[in-house]
């Protein structure tokens, strides 16, 4: 009987060791994902701040052309 009990305890010990190894692997994956998520969040915040503070040159460009095409450009005599 002692051999059977020894085998049972050995299998229980090996199960416990495997569980600890699985927990270490899952914790490592969790840490890697957390770091990647943190880097992505910082990059998104940096991009948002950049877009907020970068001047919009297109608005100035459009404003320049609005003044050129006034109604006075075409006179009433030219109309047919």
PDB file of C-alpha atoms in Angstrom:
ATOM      1  CA  UNK A   1       0.000   0.000   0.000  1.00  0.00           C
ATOM      2  CA  UNK A   2       2.797   2.422   0.668  1.00  0.00           C
ATOM      3  CA  UNK A   3       3.952   2.326  -2.960  1.00  0.00           C
ATOM      4  CA  UNK A   4       0.485   3.287  -4.171  1.00  0.00           C
ATOM      5  CA  UNK A   5       0.285   6.106  -1.638  1.00  0.00           C
ATOM      6  CA  UNK A   6       3.742   7.304  -2.683  1.00  0.00           C
ATOM      7  CA  UNK A   7       2.631   7.348  -6.309  1.00  0.00           C
ATOM      8  CA  UNK A   8      -0.517   9.290  -5.443  1.00  0.00           C
ATOM      9  CA  UNK A   9       1.407  11.886  -3.431  1.00  0.00           C
ATOM     10  CA  UNK A  10       4.005  12.162  -6.212  1.00  0.00           C
ATOM     11  CA  UNK A  11       1.258  12.796  -8.768  1.00  0.00           C
ATOM     12  CA  UNK A  12      -0.322  15.403  -6.495  1.00  0.00           C
ATOM     13  CA  UNK A  13       3.014  17.163  -6.092  1.00  0.00           C
ATOM     14  CA  UNK A  14       3.617  17.142  -9.844  1.00  0.00           C
ATOM     15  CA  UNK A  15       0.099  18.577 -10.403  1.00  0.00           C
ATOM     16  CA  UNK A  16       0.822  21.376  -7.949  1.00  0.00           C
ATOM     17  CA  UNK A  17       4.130  22.169  -9.673  1.00  0.00           C
ATOM     18  CA  UNK A  18       2.454  22.256 -13.082  1.00  0.00           C
ATOM     19  CA  UNK A  19      -0.205  24.633 -11.795  1.00  0.00           C
ATOM     20  CA  UNK A  20       2.479  26.989 -10.502  1.00  0.00           C
ATOM     21  CA  UNK A  21       4.259  26.898 -13.863  1.00  0.00           C
ATOM     22  CA  UNK A  22       0.984  27.608 -15.672  1.00  0.00           C
ATOM     23  CA  UNK A  23       0.314  30.525 -13.327  1.00  0.00           C
ATOM     24  CA  UNK A  24       3.775  31.954 -14.033  1.00  0.00           C
ATOM     25  CA  UNK A  25       3.205  31.699 -17.780  1.00  0.00           C
ATOM     26  CA  UNK A  26      -0.211  33.359 -17.562  1.00  0.00           C
ATOM     27  CA  UNK A  27       1.183  36.141 -15.371  1.00  0.00           C
ATOM     28  CA  UNK A  28       3.969  36.749 -17.876  1.00  0.00           C
ATOM     29  CA  UNK A  29       1.484  37.014 -20.732  1.00  0.00           C
ATOM     30  CA  UNK A  30      -0.672  39.341 -18.643  1.00  0.00           C
ATOM     31  CA  UNK A  31       2.299  41.621 -17.905  1.00  0.00           C
ATOM     32  CA  UNK A  32       3.297  41.739 -21.573  1.00  0.00           C
ATOM     33  CA  UNK A  33      -0.243  42.673 -22.606  1.00  0.00           C
ATOM     34  CA  UNK A  34      -0.419  45.313 -19.871  1.00  0.00           C
ATOM     35  CA  UNK A  35       2.825  46.909 -21.050  1.00  0.00           C
ATOM     36  CA  UNK A  36       1.703  46.879 -24.691  1.00  0.00           C
ATOM     37  CA  UNK A  37      -1.611  48.443 -23.670  1.00  0.00           C
ATOM     38  CA  UNK A  38       0.128  51.150 -21.649  1.00  0.00           C
ATOM     39  CA  UNK A  39       2.423  52.014 -24.559  1.00  0.00           C
ATOM     40  CA  UNK A  40      -0.553  52.174 -26.927  1.00  0.00           C
ATOM     41  CA  UNK A  41      -2.437  54.457 -24.518  1.00  0.00           C
ATOM     42  CA  UNK A  42       0.539  56.818 -24.203  1.00  0.00           C
ATOM     43  CA  UNK A  43       0.914  56.895 -27.997  1.00  0.00           C
ATOM     44  CA  UNK A  44      -2.789  57.681 -28.446  1.00  0.00           C
ATOM     45  CA  UNK A  45      -2.601  60.510 -25.904  1.00  0.00           C
ATOM     46  CA  UNK A  46       0.511  61.925 -27.545  1.00  0.00           C
ATOM     47  CA  UNK A  47      -1.179  61.853 -30.964  1.00  0.00           C
ATOM     48  CA  UNK A  48      -4.286  63.560 -29.575  1.00  0.00           C
ATOM     49  CA  UNK A  49      -2.189  66.315 -28.001  1.00  0.00           C
ATOM     50  CA  UNK A  50      -0.240  66.737 -31.241  1.00  0.00           C
ATOM     51  CA  UNK A  51      -3.434  67.068 -33.282  1.00  0.00           C
ATOM     52  CA  UNK A  52      -4.875  69.525 -30.790  1.00  0.00           C
ATOM     53  CA  UNK A  53      -1.871  71.853 -30.809  1.00  0.00           C
ATOM     54  CA  UNK A  54      -0.949  71.626 -34.504  1.00  0.00           C
ATOM     55  CA  UNK A  55      -2.361  74.631 -36.375  1.00  0.00           C
ATOM     56  CA  UNK A  56      -4.771  73.950 -39.198  1.00  0.00           C
ATOM     57  CA  UNK A  57      -3.161  75.518 -42.240  1.00  0.00           C
ATOM     58  CA  UNK A  58      -6.018  74.473 -44.520  1.00  0.00           C
ATOM     59  CA  UNK A  59      -8.371  76.996 -42.934  1.00  0.00           C
ATOM     60  CA  UNK A  60      -5.961  79.826 -43.715  1.00  0.00           C
ATOM     61  CA  UNK A  61      -5.573  78.558 -47.262  1.00  0.00           C
ATOM     62  CA  UNK A  62      -9.334  78.479 -47.848  1.00  0.00           C
ATOM     63  CA  UNK A  63      -9.767  81.980 -46.405  1.00  0.00           C
ATOM     64  CA  UNK A  64      -7.369  83.407 -48.987  1.00  0.00           C
ATOM     65  CA  UNK A  65      -9.509  82.243 -51.897  1.00  0.00           C
ATOM     66  CA  UNK A  66     -12.844  83.369 -50.507  1.00  0.00           C
ATOM     67  CA  UNK A  67     -11.914  87.040 -50.929  1.00  0.00           C
ATOM     68  CA  UNK A  68     -10.807  86.696 -54.560  1.00  0.00           C
ATOM     69  CA  UNK A  69     -14.171  85.687 -55.958  1.00  0.00           C
ATOM     70  CA  UNK A  70     -16.456  88.547 -55.091  1.00  0.00           C
ATOM     71  CA  UNK A  71     -19.711  89.354 -56.808  1.00  0.00           C
ATOM     72  CA  UNK A  72     -18.139  92.477 -58.283  1.00  0.00           C
ATOM     73  CA  UNK A  73     -15.927  90.388 -60.535  1.00  0.00           C
ATOM     74  CA  UNK A  74     -18.737  89.902 -62.998  1.00  0.00           C
ATOM     75  CA  UNK A  75     -20.526  93.063 -63.973  1.00  0.00           C
ATOM     76  CA  UNK A  76     -24.101  93.213 -65.014  1.00  0.00           C
ATOM     77  CA  UNK A  77     -23.144  94.356 -68.534  1.00  0.00           C
ATOM     78  CA  UNK A  78     -21.237  91.138 -69.206  1.00  0.00           C
ATOM     79  CA  UNK A  79     -24.250  88.963 -68.599  1.00  0.00           C
ATOM     80  CA  UNK A  80     -26.088  87.809 -71.690  1.00  0.00           C
TER      81      UNK A  80
END
